GROMACS .gro file of N, CA and C in nm:
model
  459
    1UNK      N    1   0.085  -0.116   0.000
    1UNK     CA    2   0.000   0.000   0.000
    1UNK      C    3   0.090   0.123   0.000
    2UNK      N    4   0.042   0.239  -0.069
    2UNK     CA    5   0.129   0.366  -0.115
    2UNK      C    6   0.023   0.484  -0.084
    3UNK      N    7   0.059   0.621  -0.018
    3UNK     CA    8  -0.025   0.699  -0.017
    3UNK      C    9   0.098   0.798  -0.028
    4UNK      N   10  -0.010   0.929  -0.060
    4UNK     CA   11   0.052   1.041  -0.016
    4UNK      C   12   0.021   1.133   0.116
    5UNK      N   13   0.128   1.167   0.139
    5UNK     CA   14   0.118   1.247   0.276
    5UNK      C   15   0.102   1.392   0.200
    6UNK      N   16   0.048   1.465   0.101
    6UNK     CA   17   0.052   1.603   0.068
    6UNK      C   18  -0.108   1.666   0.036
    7UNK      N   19  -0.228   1.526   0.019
    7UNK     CA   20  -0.332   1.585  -0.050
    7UNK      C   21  -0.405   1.591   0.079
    8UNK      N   22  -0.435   1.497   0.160
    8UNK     CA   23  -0.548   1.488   0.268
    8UNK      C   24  -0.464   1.532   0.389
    9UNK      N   25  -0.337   1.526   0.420
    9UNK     CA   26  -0.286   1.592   0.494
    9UNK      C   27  -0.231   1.732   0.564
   10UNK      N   28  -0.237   1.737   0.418
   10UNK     CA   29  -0.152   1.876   0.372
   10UNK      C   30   0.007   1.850   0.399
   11UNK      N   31   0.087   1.755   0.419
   11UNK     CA   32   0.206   1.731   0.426
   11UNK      C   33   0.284   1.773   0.309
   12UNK      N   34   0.363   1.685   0.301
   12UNK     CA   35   0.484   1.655   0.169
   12UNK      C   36   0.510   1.487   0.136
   13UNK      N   37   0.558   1.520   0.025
   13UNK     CA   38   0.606   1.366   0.006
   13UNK      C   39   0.462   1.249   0.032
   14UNK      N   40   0.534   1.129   0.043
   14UNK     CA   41   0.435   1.025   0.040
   14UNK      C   42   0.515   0.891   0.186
   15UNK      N   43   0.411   0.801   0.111
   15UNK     CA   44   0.403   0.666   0.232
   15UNK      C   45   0.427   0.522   0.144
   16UNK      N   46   0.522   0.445   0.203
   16UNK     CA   47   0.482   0.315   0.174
   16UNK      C   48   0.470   0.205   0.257
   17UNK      N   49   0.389   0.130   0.301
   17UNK     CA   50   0.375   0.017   0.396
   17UNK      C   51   0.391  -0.075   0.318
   18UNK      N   52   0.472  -0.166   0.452
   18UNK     CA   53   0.481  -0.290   0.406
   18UNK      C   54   0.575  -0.411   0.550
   19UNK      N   55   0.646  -0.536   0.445
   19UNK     CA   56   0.673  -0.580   0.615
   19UNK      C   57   0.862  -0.530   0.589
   20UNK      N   58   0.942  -0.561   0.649
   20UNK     CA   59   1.044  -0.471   0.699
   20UNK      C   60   1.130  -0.528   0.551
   21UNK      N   61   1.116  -0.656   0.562
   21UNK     CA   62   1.185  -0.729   0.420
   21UNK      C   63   1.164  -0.608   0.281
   22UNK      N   64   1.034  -0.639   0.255
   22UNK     CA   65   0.964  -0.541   0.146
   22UNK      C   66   1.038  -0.440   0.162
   23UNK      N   67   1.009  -0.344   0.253
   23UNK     CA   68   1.084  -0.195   0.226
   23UNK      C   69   1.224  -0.225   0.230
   24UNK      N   70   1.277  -0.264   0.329
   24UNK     CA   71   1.426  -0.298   0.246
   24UNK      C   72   1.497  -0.319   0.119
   25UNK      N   73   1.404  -0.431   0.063
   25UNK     CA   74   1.424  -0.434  -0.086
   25UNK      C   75   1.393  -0.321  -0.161
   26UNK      N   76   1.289  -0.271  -0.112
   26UNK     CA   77   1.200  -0.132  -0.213
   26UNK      C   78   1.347  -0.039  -0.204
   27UNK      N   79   1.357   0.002  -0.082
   27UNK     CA   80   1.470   0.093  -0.098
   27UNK      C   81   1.586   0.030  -0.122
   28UNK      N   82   1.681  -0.066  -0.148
   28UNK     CA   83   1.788  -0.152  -0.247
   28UNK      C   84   1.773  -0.087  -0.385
   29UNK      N   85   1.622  -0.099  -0.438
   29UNK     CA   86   1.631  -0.120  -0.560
   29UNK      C   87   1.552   0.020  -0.608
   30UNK      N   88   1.502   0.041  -0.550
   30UNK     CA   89   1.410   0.178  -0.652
   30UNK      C   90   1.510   0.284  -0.610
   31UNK      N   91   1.536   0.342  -0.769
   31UNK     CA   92   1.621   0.474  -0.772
   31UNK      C   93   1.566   0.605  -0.724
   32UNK      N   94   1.457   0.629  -0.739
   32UNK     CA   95   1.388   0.753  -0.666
   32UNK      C   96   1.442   0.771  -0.503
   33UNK      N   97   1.465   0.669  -0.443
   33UNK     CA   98   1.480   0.677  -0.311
   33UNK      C   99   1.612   0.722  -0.305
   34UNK      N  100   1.665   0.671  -0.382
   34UNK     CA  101   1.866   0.747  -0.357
   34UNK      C  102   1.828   0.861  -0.372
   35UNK      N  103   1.739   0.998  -0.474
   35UNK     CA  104   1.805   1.092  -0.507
   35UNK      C  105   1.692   1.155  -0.412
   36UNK      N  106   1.581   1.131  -0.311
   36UNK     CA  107   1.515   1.218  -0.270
   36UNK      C  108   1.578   1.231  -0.139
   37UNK      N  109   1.492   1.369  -0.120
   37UNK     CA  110   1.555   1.431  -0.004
   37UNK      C  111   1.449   1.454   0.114
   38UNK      N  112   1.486   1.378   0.197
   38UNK     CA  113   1.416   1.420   0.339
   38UNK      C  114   1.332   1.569   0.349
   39UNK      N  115   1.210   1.565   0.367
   39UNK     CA  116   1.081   1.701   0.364
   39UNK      C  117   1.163   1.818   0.514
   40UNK      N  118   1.163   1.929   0.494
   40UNK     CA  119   1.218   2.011   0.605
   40UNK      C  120   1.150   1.975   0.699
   41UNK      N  121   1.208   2.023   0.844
   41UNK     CA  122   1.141   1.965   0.972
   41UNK      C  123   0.984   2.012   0.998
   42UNK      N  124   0.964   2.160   0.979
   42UNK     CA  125   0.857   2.206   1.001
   42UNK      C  126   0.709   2.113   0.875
   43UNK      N  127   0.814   2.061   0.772
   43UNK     CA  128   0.631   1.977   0.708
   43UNK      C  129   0.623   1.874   0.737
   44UNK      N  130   0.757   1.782   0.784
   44UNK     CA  131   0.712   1.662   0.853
   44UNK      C  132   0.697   1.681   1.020
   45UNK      N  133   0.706   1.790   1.092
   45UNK     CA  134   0.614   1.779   1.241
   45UNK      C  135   0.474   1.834   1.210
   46UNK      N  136   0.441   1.909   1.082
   46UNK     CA  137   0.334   1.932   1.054
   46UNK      C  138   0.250   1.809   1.006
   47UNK      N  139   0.306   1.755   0.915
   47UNK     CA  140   0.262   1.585   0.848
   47UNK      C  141   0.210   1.495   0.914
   48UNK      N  142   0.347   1.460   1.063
   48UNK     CA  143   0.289   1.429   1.190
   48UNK      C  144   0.179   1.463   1.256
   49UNK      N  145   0.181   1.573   1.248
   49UNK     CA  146   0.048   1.657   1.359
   49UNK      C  147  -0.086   1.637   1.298
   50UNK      N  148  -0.104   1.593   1.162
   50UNK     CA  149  -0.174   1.573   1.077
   50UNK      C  150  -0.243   1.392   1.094
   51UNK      N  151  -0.142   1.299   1.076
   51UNK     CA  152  -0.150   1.227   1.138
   51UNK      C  153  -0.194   1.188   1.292
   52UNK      N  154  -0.183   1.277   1.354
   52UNK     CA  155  -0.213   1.221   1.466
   52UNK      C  156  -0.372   1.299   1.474
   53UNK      N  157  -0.407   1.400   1.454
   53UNK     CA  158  -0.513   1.429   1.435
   53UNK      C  159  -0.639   1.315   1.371
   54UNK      N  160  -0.562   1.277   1.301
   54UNK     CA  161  -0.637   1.152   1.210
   54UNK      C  162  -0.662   1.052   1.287
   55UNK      N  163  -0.606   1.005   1.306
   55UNK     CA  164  -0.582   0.885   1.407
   55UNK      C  165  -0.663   0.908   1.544
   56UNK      N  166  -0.647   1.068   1.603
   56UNK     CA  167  -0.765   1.072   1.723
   56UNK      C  168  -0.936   1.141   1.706
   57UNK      N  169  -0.954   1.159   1.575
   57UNK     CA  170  -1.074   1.168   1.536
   57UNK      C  171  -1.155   1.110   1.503
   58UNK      N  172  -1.170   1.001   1.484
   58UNK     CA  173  -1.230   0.888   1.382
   58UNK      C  174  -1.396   0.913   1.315
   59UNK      N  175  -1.447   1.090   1.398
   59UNK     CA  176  -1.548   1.153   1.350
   59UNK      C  177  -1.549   1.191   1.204
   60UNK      N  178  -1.404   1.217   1.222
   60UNK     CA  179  -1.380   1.300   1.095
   60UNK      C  180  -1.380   1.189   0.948
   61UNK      N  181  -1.304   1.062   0.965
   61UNK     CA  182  -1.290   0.991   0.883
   61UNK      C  183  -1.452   0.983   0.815
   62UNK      N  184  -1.508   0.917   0.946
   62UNK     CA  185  -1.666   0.864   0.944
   62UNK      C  186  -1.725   0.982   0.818
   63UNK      N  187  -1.758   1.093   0.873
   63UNK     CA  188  -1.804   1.184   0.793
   63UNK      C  189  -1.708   1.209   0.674
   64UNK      N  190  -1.605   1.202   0.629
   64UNK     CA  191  -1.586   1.246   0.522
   64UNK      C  192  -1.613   1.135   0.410
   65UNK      N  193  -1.594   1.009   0.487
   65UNK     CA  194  -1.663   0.903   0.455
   65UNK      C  195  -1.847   0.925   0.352
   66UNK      N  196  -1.907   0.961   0.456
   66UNK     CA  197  -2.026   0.994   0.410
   66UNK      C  198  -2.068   1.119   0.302
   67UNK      N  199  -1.923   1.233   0.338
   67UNK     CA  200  -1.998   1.278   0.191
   67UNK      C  201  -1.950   1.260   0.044
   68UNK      N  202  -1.791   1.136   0.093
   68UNK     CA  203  -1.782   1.087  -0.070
   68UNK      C  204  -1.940   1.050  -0.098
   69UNK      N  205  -1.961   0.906  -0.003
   69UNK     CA  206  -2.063   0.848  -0.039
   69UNK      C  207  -2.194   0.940  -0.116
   70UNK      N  208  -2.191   1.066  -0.068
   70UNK     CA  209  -2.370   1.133  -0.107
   70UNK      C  210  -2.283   1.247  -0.229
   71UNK      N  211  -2.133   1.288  -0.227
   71UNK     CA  212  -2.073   1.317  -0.372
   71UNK      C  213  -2.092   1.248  -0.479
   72UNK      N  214  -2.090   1.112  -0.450
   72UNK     CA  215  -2.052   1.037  -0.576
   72UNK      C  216  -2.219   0.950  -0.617
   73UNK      N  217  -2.294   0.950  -0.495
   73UNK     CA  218  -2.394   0.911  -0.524
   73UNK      C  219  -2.481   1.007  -0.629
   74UNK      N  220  -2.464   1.149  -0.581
   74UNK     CA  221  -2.578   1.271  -0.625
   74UNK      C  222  -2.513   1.268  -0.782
   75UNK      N  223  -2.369   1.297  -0.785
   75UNK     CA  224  -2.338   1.283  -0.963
   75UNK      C  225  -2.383   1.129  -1.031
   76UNK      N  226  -2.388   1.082  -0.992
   76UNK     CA  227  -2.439   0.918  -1.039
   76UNK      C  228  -2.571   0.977  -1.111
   77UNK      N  229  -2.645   0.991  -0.994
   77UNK     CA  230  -2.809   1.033  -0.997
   77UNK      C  231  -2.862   1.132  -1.124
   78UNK      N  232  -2.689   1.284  -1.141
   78UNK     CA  233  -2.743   1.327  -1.229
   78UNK      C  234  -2.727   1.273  -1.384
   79UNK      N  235  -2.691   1.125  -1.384
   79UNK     CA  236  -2.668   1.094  -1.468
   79UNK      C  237  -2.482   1.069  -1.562
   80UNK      N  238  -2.428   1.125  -1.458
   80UNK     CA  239  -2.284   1.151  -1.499
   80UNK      C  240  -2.155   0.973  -1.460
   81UNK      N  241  -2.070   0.993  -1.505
   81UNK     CA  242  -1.993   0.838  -1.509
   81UNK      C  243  -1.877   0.889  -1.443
   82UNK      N  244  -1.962   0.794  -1.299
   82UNK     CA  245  -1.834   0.816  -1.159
   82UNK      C  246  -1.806   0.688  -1.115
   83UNK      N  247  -1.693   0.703  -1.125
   83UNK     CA  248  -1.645   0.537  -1.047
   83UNK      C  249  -1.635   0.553  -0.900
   84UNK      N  250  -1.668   0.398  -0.857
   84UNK     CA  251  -1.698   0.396  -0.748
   84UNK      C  252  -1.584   0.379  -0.627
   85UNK      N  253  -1.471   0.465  -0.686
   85UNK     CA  254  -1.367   0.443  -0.591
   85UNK      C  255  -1.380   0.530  -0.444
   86UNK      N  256  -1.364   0.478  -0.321
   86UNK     CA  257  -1.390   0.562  -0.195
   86UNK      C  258  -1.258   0.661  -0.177
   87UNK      N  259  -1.254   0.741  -0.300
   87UNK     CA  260  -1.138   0.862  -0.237
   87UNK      C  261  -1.258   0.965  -0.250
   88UNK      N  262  -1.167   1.081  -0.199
   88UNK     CA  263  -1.258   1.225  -0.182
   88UNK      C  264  -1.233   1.333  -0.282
   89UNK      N  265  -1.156   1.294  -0.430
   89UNK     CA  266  -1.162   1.334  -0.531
   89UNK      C  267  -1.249   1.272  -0.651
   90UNK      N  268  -1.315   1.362  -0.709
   90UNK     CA  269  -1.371   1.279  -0.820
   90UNK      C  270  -1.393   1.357  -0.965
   91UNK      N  271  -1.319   1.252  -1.036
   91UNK     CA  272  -1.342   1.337  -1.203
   91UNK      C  273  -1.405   1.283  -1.260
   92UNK      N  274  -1.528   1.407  -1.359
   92UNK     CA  275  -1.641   1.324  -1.429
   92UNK      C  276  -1.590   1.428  -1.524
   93UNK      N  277  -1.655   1.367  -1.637
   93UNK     CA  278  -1.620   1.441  -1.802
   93UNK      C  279  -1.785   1.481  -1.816
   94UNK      N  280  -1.817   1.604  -1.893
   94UNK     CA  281  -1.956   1.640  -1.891
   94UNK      C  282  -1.919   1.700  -2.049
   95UNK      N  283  -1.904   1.611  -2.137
   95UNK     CA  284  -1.910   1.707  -2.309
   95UNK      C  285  -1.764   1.709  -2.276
   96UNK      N  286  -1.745   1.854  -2.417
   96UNK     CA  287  -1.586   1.858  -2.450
   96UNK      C  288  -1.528   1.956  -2.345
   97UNK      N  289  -1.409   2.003  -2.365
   97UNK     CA  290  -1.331   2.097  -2.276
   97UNK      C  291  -1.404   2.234  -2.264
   98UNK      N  292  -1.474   2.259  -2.368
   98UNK     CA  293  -1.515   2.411  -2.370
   98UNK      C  294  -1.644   2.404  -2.249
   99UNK      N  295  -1.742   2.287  -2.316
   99UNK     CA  296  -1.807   2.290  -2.179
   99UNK      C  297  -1.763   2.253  -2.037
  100UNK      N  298  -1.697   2.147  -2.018
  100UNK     CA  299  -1.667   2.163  -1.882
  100UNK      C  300  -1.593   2.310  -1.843
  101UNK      N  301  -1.522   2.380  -1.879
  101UNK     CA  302  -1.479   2.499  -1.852
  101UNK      C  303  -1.571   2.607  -1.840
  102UNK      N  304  -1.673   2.591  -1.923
  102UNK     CA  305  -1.817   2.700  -1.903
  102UNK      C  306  -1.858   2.650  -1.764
  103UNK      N  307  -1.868   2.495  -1.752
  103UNK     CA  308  -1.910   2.482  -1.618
  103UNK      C  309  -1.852   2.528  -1.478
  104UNK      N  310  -1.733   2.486  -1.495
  104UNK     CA  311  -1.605   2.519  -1.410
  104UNK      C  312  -1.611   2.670  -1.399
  105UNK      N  313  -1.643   2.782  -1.490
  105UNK     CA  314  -1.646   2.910  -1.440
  105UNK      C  315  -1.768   2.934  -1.409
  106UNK      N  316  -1.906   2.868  -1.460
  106UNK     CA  317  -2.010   2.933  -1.374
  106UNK      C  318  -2.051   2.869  -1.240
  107UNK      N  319  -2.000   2.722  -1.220
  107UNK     CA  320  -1.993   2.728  -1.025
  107UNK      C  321  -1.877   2.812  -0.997
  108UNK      N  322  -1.755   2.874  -1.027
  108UNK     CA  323  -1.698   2.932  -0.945
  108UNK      C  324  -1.752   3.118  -0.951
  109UNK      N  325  -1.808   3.147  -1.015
  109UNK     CA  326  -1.894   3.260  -0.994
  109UNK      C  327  -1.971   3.218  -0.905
  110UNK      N  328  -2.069   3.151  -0.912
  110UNK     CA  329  -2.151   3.123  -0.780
  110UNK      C  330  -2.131   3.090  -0.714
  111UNK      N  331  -1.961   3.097  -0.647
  111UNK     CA  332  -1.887   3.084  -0.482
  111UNK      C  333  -1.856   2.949  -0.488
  112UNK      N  334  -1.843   2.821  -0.585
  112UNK     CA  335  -1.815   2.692  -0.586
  112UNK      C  336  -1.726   2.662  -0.625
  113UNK      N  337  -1.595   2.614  -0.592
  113UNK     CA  338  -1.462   2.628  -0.676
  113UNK      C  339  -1.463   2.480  -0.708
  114UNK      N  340  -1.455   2.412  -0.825
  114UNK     CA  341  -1.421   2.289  -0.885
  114UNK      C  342  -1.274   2.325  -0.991
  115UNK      N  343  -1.223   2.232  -0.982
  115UNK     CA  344  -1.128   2.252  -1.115
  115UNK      C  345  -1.201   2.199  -1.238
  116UNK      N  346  -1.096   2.238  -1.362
  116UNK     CA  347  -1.107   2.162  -1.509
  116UNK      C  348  -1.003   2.124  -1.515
  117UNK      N  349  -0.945   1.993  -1.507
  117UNK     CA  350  -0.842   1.933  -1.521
  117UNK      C  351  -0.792   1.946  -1.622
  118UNK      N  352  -0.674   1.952  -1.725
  118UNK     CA  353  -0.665   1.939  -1.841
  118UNK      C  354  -0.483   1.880  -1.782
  119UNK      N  355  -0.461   1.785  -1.863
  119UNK     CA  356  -0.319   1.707  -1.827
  119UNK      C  357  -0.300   1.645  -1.742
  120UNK      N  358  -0.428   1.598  -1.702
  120UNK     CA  359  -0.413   1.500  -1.571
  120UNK      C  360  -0.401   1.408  -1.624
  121UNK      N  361  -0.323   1.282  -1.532
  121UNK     CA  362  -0.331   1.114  -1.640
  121UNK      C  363  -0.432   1.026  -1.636
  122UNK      N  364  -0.475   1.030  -1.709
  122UNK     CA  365  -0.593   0.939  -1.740
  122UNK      C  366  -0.728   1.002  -1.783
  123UNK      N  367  -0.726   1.120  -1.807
  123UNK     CA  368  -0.848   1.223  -1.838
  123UNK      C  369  -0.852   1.276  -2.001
  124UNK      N  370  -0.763   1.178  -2.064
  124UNK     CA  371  -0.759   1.268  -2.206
  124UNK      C  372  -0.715   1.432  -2.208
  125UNK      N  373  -0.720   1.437  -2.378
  125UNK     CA  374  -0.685   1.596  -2.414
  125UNK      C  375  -0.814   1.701  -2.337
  126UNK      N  376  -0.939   1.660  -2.326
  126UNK     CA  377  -1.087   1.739  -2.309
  126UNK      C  378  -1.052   1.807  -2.172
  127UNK      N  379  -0.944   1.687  -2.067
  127UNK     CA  380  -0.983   1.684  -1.951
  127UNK      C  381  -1.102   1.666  -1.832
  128UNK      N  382  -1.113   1.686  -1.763
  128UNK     CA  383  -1.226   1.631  -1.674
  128UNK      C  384  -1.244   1.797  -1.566
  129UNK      N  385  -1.360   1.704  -1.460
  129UNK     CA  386  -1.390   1.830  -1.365
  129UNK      C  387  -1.361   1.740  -1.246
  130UNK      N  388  -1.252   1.784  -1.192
  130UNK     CA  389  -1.203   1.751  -1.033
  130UNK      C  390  -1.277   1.841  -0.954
  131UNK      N  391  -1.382   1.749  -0.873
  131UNK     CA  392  -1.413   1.766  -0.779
  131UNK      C  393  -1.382   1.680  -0.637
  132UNK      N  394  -1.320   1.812  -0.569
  132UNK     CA  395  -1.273   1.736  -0.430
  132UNK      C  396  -1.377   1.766  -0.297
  133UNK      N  397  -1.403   1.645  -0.231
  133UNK     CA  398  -1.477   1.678  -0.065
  133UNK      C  399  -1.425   1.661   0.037
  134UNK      N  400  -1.436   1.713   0.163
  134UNK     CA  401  -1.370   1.738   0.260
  134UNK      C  402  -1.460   1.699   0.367
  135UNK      N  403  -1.428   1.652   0.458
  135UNK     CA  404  -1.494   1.637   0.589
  135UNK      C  405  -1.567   1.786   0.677
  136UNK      N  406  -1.502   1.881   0.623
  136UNK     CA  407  -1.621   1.976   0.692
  136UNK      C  408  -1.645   2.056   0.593
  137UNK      N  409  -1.699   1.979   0.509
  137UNK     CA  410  -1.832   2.023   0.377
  137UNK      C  411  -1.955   1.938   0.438
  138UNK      N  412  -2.076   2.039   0.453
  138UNK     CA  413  -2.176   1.990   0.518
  138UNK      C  414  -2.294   1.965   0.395
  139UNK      N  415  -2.405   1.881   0.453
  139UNK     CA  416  -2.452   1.821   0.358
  139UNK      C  417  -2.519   1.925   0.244
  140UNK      N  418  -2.544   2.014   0.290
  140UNK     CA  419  -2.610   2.222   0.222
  140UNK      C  420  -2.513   2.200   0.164
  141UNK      N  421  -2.380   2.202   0.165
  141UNK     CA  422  -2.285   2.225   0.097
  141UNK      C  423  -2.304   2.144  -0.092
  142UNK      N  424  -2.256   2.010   0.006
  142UNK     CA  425  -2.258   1.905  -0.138
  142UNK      C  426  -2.433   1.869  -0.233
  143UNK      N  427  -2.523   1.952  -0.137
  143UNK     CA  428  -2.663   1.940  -0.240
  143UNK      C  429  -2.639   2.072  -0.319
  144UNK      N  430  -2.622   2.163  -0.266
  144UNK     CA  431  -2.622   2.279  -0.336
  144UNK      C  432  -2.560   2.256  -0.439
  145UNK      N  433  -2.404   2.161  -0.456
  145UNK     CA  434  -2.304   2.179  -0.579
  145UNK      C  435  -2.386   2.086  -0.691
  146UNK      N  436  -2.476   1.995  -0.625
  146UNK     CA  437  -2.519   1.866  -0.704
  146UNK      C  438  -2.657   1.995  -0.758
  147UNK      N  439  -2.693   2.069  -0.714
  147UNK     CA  440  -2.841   2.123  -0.744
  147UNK      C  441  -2.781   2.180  -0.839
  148UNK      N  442  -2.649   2.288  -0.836
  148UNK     CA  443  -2.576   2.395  -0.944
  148UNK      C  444  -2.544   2.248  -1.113
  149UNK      N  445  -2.491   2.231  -1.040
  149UNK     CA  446  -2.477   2.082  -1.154
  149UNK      C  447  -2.542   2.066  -1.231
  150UNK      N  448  -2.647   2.037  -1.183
  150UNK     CA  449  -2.818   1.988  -1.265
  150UNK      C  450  -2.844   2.082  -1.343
  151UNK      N  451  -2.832   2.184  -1.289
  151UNK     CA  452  -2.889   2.337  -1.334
  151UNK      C  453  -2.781   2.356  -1.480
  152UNK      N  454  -2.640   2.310  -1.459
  152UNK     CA  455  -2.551   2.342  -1.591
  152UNK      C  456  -2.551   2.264  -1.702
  153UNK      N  457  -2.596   2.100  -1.665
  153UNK     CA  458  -2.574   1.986  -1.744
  153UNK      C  459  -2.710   2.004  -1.873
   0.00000   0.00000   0.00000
């Protein structure tokens, strides 16, 4: 298992688990590990602090939990092609680039910031609309973006 410590954390750098053998070998053999450089102290006691926050909330997981679940459910609903992976980012394609970008600027006029991806991997030349949720996005929050949605599609 591999994560990053920079998107849900706000850290730097990333993670790999495994049993002591594994990472040993991982670091033997993968060249990335020779040339990187240890994150300054202040983002890994921040990274930490991040972590441990995580670890003593388990409110927070729960709920952010729930509004992938009612994110990815409500774009389903409006008809749009979301995979059902449990992260708290999600890219849907709605038409070509010009429209998702019409879309992308009229929720962020109406106070909703989504991106338009363009060069992300796996999204084609059109790109997609990254939408990310957070644990203290309340449920007003994620109906409202799904209601603006409806209203653009």
């Amino acid at each position: 298992m591999c994560g990053t410590m920079s998107k849900a954390l706000g850290g730097s750098g990333g993670m790999v688990a495994g049993s002591t053998s594994f990472i040993s070998g991982l670091k033997a053999r993968a060249r990335w590990y020779h040339g990187a450089a240890a994150p300054a102290a202040p983002v890994a006691g921040a990274t930490e602090q991040a972590l441990r926050i995580l670890l003593d909330t388990p409110e927070m997981r729960e709920r952010l939990r729930c509004n992938i679940v009612r994110l990815r459910g409500g774009l389903a609903r409006l008809g749009l092609d979301v995979d059902s992976w449990p992260t708290p980012i999600v890219c849907v394609k709605v038409g070509d680039g010009a429209n998702m970008e019409r879309i992308q600027r009229t929720l962020f006029d109406r106070g909703i910031a989504i991106a338009h991806s363009r060069n992300y991997p796996g999204v084609g030349e059109e790109g997609a609309l990254r939408i990310a949720v957070f644990s203290t996005h309340t449920d007003a929050m994620i109906d409202r973006l799904l209601g603006e949605m409806a209203s653009l599609l």
